[in-house]
Short mmCIF file of C-alpha atoms and ligand atoms in Angstrom, two decimals:
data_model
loop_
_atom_site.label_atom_id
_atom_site.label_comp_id
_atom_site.label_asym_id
_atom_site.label_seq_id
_atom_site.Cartn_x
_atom_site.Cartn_y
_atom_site.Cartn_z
CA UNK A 1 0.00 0.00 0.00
CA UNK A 2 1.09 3.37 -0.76
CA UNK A 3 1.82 5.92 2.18
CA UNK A 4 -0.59 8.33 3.02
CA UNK A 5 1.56 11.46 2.90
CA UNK A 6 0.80 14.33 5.39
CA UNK A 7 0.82 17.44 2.89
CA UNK A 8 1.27 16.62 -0.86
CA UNK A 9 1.19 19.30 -3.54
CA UNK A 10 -1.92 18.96 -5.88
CA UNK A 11 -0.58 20.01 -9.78
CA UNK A 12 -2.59 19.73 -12.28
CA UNK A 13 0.02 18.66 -15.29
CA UNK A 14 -1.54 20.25 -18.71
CA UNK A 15 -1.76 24.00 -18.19
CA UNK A 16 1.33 23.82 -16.04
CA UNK A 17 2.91 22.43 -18.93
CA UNK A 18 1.64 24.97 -21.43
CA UNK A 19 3.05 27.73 -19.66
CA UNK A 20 6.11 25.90 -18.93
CA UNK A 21 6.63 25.39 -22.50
CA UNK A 22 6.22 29.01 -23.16
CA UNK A 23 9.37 29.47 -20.45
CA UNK A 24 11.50 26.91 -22.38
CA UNK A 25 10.40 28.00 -25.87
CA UNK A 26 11.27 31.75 -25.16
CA UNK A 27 14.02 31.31 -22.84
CA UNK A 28 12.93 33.26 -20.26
CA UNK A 29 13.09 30.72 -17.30
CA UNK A 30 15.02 33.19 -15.09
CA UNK A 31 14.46 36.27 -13.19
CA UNK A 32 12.67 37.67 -15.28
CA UNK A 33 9.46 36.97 -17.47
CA UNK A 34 5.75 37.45 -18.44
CA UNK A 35 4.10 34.70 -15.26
CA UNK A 36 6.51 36.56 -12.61
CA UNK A 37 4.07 40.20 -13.11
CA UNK A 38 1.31 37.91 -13.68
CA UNK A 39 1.54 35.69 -10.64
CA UNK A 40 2.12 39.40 -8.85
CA UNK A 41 -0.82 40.79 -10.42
CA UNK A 42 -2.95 37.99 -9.59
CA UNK A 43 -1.67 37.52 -5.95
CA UNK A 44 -2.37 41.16 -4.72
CA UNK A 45 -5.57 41.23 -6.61
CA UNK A 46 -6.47 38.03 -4.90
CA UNK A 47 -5.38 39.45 -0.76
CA UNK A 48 -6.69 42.89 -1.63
CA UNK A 49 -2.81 44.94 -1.51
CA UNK A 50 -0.81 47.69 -3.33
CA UNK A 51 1.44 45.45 -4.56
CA UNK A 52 3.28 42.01 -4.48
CA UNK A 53 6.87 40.89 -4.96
CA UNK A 54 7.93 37.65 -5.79
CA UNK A 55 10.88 35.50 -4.43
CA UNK A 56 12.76 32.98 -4.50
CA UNK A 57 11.29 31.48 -0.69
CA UNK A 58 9.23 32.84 1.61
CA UNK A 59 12.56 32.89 3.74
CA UNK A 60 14.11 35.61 1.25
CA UNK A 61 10.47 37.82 1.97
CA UNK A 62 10.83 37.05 5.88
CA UNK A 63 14.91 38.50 5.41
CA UNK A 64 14.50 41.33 3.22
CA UNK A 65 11.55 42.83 4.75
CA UNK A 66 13.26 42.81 8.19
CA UNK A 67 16.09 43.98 6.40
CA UNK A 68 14.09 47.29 5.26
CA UNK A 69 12.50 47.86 8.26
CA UNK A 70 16.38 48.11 9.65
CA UNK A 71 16.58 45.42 11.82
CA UNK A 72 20.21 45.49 13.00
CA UNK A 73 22.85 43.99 15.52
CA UNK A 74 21.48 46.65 18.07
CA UNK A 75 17.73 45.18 18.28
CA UNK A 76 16.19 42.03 19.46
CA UNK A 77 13.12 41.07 17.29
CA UNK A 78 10.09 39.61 19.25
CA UNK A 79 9.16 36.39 17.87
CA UNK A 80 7.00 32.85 18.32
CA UNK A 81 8.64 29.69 19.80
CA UNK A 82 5.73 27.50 18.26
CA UNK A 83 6.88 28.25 14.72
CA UNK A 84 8.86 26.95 11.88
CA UNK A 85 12.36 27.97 12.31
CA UNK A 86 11.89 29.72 8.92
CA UNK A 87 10.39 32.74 10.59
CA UNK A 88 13.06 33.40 12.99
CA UNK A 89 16.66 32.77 11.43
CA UNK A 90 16.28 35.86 9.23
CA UNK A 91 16.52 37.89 12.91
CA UNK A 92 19.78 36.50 13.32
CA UNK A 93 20.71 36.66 9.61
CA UNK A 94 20.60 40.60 10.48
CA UNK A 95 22.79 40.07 13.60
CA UNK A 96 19.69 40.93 15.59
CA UNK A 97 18.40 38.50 18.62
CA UNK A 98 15.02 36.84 18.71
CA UNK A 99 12.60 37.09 22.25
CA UNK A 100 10.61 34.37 22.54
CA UNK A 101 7.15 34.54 23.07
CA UNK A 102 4.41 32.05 23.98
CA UNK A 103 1.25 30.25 22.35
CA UNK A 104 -2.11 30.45 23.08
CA UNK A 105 -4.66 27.56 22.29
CA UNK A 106 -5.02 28.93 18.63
CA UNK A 107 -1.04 27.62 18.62
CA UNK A 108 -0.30 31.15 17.70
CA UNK A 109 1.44 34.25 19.53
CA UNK A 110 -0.80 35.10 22.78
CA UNK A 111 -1.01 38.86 22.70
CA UNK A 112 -1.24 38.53 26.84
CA UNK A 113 1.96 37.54 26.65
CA UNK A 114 3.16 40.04 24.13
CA UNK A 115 1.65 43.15 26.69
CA UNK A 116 2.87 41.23 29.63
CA UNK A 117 6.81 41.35 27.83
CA UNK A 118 6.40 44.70 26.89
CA UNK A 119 4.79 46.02 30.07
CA UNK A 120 7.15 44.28 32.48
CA UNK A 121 10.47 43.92 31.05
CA UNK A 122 10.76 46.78 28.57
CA UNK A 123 10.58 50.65 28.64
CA UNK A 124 9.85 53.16 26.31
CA UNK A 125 12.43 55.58 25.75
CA UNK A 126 11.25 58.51 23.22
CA UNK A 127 8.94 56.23 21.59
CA UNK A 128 10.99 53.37 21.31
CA UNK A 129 10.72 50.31 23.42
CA UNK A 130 13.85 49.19 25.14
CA UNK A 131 14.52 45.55 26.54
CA UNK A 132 15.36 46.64 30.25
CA UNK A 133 17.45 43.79 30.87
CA UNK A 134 19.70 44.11 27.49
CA UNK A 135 18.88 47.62 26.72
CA UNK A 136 18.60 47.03 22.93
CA UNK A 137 16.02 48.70 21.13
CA UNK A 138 12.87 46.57 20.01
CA UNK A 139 11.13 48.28 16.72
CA UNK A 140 9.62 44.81 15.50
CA UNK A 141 7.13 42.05 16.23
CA UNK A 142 7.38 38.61 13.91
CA UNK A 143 3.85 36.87 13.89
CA UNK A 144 2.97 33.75 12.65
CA UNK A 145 -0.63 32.20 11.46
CA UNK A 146 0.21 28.60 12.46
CA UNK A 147 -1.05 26.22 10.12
CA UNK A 148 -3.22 28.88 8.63
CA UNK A 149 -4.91 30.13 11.89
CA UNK A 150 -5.86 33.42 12.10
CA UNK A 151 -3.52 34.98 14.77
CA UNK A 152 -5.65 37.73 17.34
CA UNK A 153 -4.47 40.53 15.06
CA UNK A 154 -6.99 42.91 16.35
CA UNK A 155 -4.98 42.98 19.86
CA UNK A 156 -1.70 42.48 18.59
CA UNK A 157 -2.05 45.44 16.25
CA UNK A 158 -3.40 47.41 19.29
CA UNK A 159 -0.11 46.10 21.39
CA UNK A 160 2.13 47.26 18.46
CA UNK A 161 0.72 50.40 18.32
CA UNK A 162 0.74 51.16 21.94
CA UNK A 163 4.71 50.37 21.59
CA UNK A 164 5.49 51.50 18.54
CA UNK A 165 6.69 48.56 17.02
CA UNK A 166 6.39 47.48 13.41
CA UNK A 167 4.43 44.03 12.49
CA UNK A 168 5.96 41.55 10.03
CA UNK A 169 3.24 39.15 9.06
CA UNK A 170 4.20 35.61 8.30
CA UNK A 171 1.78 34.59 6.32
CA UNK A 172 3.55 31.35 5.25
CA UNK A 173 0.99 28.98 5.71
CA UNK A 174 -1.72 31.17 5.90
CA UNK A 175 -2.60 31.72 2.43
CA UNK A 176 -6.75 32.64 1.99
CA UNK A 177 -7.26 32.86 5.64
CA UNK A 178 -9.29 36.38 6.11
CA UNK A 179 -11.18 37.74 8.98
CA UNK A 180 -14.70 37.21 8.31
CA UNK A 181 -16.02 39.83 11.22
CA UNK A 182 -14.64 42.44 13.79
CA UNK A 183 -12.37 45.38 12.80
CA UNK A 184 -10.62 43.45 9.96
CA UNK A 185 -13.00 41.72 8.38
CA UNK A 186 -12.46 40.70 4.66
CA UNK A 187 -8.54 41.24 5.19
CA UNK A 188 -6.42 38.72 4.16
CA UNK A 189 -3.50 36.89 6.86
CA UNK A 190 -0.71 39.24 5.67
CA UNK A 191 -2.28 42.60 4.78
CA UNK A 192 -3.18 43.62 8.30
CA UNK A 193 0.21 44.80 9.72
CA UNK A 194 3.05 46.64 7.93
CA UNK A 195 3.72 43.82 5.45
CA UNK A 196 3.11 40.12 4.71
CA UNK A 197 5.10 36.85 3.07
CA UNK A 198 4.08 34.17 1.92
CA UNK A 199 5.22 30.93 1.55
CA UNK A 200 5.13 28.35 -2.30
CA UNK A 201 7.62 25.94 -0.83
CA UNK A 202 5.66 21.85 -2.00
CA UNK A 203 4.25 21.34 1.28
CA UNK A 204 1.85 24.74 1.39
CA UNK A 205 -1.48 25.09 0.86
CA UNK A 206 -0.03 26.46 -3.22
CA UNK A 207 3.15 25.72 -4.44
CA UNK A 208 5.97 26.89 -7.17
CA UNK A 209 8.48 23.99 -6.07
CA UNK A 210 10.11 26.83 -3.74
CA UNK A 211 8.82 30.49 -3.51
CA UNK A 212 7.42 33.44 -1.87
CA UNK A 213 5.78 36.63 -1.97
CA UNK A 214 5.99 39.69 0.03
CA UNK A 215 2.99 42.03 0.38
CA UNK A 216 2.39 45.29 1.93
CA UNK A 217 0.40 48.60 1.01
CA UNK A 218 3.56 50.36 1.21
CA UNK A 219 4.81 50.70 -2.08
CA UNK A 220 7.81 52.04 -1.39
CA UNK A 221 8.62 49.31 0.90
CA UNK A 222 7.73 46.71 -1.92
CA UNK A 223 10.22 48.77 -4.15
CA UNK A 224 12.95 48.17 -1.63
CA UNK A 225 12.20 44.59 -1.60
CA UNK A 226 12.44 44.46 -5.24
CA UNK A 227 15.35 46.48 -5.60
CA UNK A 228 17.24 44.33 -2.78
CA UNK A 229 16.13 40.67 -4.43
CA UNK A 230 18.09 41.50 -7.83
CA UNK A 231 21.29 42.46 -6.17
CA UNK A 232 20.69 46.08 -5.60
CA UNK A 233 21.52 47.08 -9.19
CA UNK A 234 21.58 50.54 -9.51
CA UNK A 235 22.66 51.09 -12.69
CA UNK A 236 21.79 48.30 -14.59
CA UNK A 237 23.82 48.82 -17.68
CA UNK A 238 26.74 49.76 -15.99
CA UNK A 239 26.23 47.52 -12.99
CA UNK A 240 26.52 50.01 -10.40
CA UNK A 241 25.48 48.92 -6.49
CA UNK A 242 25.06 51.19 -4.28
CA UNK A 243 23.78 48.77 -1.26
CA UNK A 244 24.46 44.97 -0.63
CA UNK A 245 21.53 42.81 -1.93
CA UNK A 246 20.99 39.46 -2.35
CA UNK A 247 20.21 36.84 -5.51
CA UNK A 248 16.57 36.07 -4.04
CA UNK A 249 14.15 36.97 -7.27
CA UNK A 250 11.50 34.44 -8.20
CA UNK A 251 11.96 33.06 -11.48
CA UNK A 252 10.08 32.88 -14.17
CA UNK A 253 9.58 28.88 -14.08
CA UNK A 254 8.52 29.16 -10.81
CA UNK A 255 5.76 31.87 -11.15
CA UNK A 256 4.56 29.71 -14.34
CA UNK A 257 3.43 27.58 -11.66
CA UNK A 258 2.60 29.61 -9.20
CA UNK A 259 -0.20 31.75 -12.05
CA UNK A 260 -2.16 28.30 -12.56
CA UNK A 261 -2.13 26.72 -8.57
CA UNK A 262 -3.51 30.36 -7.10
CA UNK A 263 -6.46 30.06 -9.77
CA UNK A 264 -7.17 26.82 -7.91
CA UNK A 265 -6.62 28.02 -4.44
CA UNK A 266 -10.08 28.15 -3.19
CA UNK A 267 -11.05 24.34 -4.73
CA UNK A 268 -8.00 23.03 -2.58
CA UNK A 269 -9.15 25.67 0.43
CA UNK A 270 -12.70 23.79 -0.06
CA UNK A 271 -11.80 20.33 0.21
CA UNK A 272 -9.13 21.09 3.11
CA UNK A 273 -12.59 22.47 4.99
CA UNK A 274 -14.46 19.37 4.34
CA UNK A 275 -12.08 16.88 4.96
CA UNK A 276 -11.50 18.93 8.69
CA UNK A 277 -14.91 18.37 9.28
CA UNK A 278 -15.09 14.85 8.14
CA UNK A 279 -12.12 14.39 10.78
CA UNK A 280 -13.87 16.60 13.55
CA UNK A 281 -16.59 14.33 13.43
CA UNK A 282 -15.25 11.52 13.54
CA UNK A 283 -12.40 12.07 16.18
CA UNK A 284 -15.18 13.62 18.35
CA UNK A 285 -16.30 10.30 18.67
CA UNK A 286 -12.33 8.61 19.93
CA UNK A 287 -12.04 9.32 23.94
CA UNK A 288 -8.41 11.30 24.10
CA UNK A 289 -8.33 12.90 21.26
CA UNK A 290 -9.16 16.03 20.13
CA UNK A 291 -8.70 18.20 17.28
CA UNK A 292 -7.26 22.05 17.77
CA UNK A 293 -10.38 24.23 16.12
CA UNK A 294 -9.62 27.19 13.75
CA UNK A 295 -11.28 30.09 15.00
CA UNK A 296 -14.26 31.56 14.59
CA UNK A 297 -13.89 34.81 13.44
CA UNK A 298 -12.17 33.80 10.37
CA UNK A 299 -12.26 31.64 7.23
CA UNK A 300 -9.04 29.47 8.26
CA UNK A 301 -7.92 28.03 5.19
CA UNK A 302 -7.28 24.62 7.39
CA UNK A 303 -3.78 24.11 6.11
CA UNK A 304 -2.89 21.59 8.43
CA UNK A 305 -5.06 19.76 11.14
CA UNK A 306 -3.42 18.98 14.61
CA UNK A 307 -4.61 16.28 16.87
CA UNK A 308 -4.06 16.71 19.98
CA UNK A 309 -3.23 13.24 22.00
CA UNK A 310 -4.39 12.91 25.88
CA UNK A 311 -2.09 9.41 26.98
CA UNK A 312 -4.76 8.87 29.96
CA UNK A 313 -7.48 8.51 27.84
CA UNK A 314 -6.32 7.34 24.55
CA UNK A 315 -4.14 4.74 26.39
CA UNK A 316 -1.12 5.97 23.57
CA UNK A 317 0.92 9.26 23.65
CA UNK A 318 1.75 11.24 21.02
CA UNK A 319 4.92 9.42 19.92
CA UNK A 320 3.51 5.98 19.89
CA UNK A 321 0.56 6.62 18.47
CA UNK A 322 3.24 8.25 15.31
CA UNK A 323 4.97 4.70 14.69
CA UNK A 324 1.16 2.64 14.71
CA UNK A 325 0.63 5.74 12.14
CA UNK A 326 3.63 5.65 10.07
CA UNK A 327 3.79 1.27 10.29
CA UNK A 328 0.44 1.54 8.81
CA UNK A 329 1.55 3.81 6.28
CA UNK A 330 -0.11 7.29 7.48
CA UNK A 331 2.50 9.85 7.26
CA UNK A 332 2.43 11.94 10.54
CA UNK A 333 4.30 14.64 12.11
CA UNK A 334 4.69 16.58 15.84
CA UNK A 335 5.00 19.93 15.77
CA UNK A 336 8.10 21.83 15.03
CA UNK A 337 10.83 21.70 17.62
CA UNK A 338 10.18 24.59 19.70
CA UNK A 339 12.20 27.15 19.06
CA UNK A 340 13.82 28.06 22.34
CA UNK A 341 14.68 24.82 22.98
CA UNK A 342 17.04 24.60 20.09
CA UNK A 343 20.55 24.51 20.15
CA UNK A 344 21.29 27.47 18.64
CA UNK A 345 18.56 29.46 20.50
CA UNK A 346 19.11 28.11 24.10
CA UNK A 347 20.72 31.52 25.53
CA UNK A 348 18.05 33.80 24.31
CA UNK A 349 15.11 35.18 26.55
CA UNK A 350 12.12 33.78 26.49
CA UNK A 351 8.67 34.24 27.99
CA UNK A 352 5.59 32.31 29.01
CA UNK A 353 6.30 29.13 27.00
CA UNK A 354 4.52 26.84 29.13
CA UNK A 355 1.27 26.47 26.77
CA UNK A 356 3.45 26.21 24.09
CA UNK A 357 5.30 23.01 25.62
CA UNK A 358 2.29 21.30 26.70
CA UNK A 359 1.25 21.25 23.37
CA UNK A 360 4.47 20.34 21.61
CA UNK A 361 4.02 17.30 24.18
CA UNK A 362 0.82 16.20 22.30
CA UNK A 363 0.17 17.50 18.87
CA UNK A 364 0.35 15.27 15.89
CA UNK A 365 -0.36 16.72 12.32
CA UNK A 366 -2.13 13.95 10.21
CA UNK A 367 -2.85 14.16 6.29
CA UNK A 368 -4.64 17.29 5.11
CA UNK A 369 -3.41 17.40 1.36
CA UNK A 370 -5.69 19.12 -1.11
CA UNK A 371 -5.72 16.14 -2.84
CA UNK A 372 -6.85 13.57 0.03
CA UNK A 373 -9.55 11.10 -1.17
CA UNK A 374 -12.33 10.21 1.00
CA UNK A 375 -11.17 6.57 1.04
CA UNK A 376 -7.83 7.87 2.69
CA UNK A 377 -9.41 9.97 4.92
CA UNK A 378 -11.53 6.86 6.20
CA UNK A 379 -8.18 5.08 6.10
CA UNK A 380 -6.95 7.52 8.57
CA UNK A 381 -10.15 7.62 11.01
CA UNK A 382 -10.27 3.57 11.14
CA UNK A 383 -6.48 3.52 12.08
CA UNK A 384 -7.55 6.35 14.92
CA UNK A 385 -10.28 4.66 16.25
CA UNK A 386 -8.15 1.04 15.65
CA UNK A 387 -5.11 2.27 17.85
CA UNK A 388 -6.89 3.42 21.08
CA UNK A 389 -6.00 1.63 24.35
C1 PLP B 401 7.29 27.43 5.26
C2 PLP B 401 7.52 28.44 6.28
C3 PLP B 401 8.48 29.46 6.11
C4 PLP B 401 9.50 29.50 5.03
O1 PLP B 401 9.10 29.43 3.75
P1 PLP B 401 10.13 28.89 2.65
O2 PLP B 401 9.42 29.28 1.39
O3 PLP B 401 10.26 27.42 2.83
O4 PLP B 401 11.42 29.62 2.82
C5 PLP B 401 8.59 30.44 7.09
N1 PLP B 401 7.81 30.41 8.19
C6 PLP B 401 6.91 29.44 8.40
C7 PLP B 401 6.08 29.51 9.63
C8 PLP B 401 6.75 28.42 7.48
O5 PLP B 401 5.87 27.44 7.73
#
């Protein structure tokens, strides 16, 4: 039997092929090209922004917008420990140090904990908020919309306000997800602070092989961005660089991708909703387990599902019940490493992890492709219902 994988891309071959042709036939399969301002176009038209710039990963958007913003060796950045590394290296790309801050039960940033860092162990000096303990200067916030969860943007926006500090939006896996009520509601995950990035890496909800996007209704910001990810060419003809940029444009091949899977992003947000529910029913009915709900407020686009394992009732923890799951060929996955608790993160501060570890102790992410059939969904729930104690 084939394995069940936990987040497959879902191509479809023929119009990928046509435009992919076009790349090959013309030669324009680099950095630049027609499906690189059309994959733009269509991406800012789709989350309602000024503009879009594409990238080479959503890695490159996460570096070169904290890059504009000036993020230097003089700041600490504050950050999520339940998170992808992805969204915090860039910080230290830029010599600057992360702050770790703690989950709440939406697996994303808690804002309480955000105030309560801010409030307690930081001052503001001439409207800028200094670490007390460090003194460095903190001028940004990273936030992440874990597994395409709405984050509480309406209080950390009012938090960022309140201490001045610039919000970087990763958007990575949150691709569709808008607020459906409240202050923001019809914004997009990524337009609601000072810029957004997205993520086309295989496993997302779209995908361009590898890719990203940044987005923001700054345009001169986007500019910059743009400017940086083609080496900071100032004079193209005579190759003139005034600044030190980087070799992180999207290419052409990529966006001729990237054009055809966002025309299908809603189908593969669709079936990602219905094959939740089919699983929220069903694991409703398994004593110790439990499925972490998108909120309300938004339309999540249910990128992945976690399922969260209680050992005293389902008779397995989190790690056992993995190898039953990957012996019967379900491909499963705990969450990311937390962040502080890496090795290369260990000395840095953090604060308030505690709901963050409890989780991390039980969360398993089971198959949520776009492309799941109902028959491998059922697959999935038997196995579920097969392993408990
Ligand atoms: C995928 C991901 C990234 C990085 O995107 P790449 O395109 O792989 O560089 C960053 N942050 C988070 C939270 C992610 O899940």
């Amino acid at each position: 039997m084939k394995t069940i994988g936990l987040s497959l891309p879902n191509l479809a071959v023929e119009p990928v092929l046509e435009n992919l042709r076009e790349c090959l036939e013309s030669g324009w399969v680099s950095t630049g090209g027609r499906f690189i301002s059309e994959f733009e176009s269509k991406m800012k038209n789709y989350v309602k922004c000024v503009d879009a710039v594409g990238l080479q990963s959503g890695t490159a958007g996460l570096h070169t917008s904290l890059r504009v913003f000036g993020v230097d060796k003089n700041q600490e950045v504050l950050a999520p420990t339940l998170t992808f590394i992805a969204a915090v290296n860039p910080i230290t790309y830029l010599g600057a140090e992360p702050v770790f801050i703690g989950c709440d039960h939406s697996l994303c940033m808690d804002p309480n904990l955000i105030e309560k860092f801010c409030s307690e162990n930081c001052e503001m000096i001439d409207g800028t908020l200094y670490n007390k303990k460090t003194g460095k200067a903190i001028k940004v916030l990273v936030v992440v919309h874990v597994f395409g969860n709405m984050a509480d943007m309406e209080r950390i926006m009012e938090i960022a306000e309140k201490y001045n500090l610039i919000v970087l939006e990763d958007a990575t896996e949150a691709l569709g997800t808008y607020y459906t009520e409240g202050k923001y509601a019809g914004k997009y995950a990524g337009t609601i602070g000072h810029a957004g990035v997205y993520s086309f890496n295989a496993n997302k909800i779209i995908t361009t092989g590898g890719g990203g996007m940044v987005v923001s209704n700054d345009q001169e910001f986007l500019d910059k961005i743009r400017f940086l990810s083609v080496q900071a060419k100032t004079d193209p003809l005579y190759f003139i660089h005034d600044e030190i940029g980087y070799n992180y444009r999207m290419l052409n091949l990529q966006a001729a991708l990237g054009t055809d899977q966002l025309d299908r992003l809603e189908s593969f947000i669709e079936t990602k909703i219905k094959n939740f529910k089919k699983y929220e029913e069903a694991i409703e009915g398994i004593d110790g387990l439990t499925l972490v709900p998108f909120n309300e407020n938004n339309r999540a686009n249910h990128w992945f599902y976690s399922v969260v394992v209680d050992k005293e009732k389902y008779g397995l923890n989190k790690d056992e019940l993995l190898l039953e799951l990957v012996n019967s060929n379900i491909q499963t996955r705990p969450i990311w490493g937390l962040i502080h608790q890496q090795k290369s993160y260990l000395n840095h501060e953090s604060s308030g992890t505690e709901v963050a570890e409890w989780y991390y102790d039980r969360v398993l992410n089971i198959p949520c492709s776009s492309n799941l059939t109902d028959e491998e969904a059922d697959y999935v729930i038997a196995k579920l219902k097969e392993f408990k104690r």
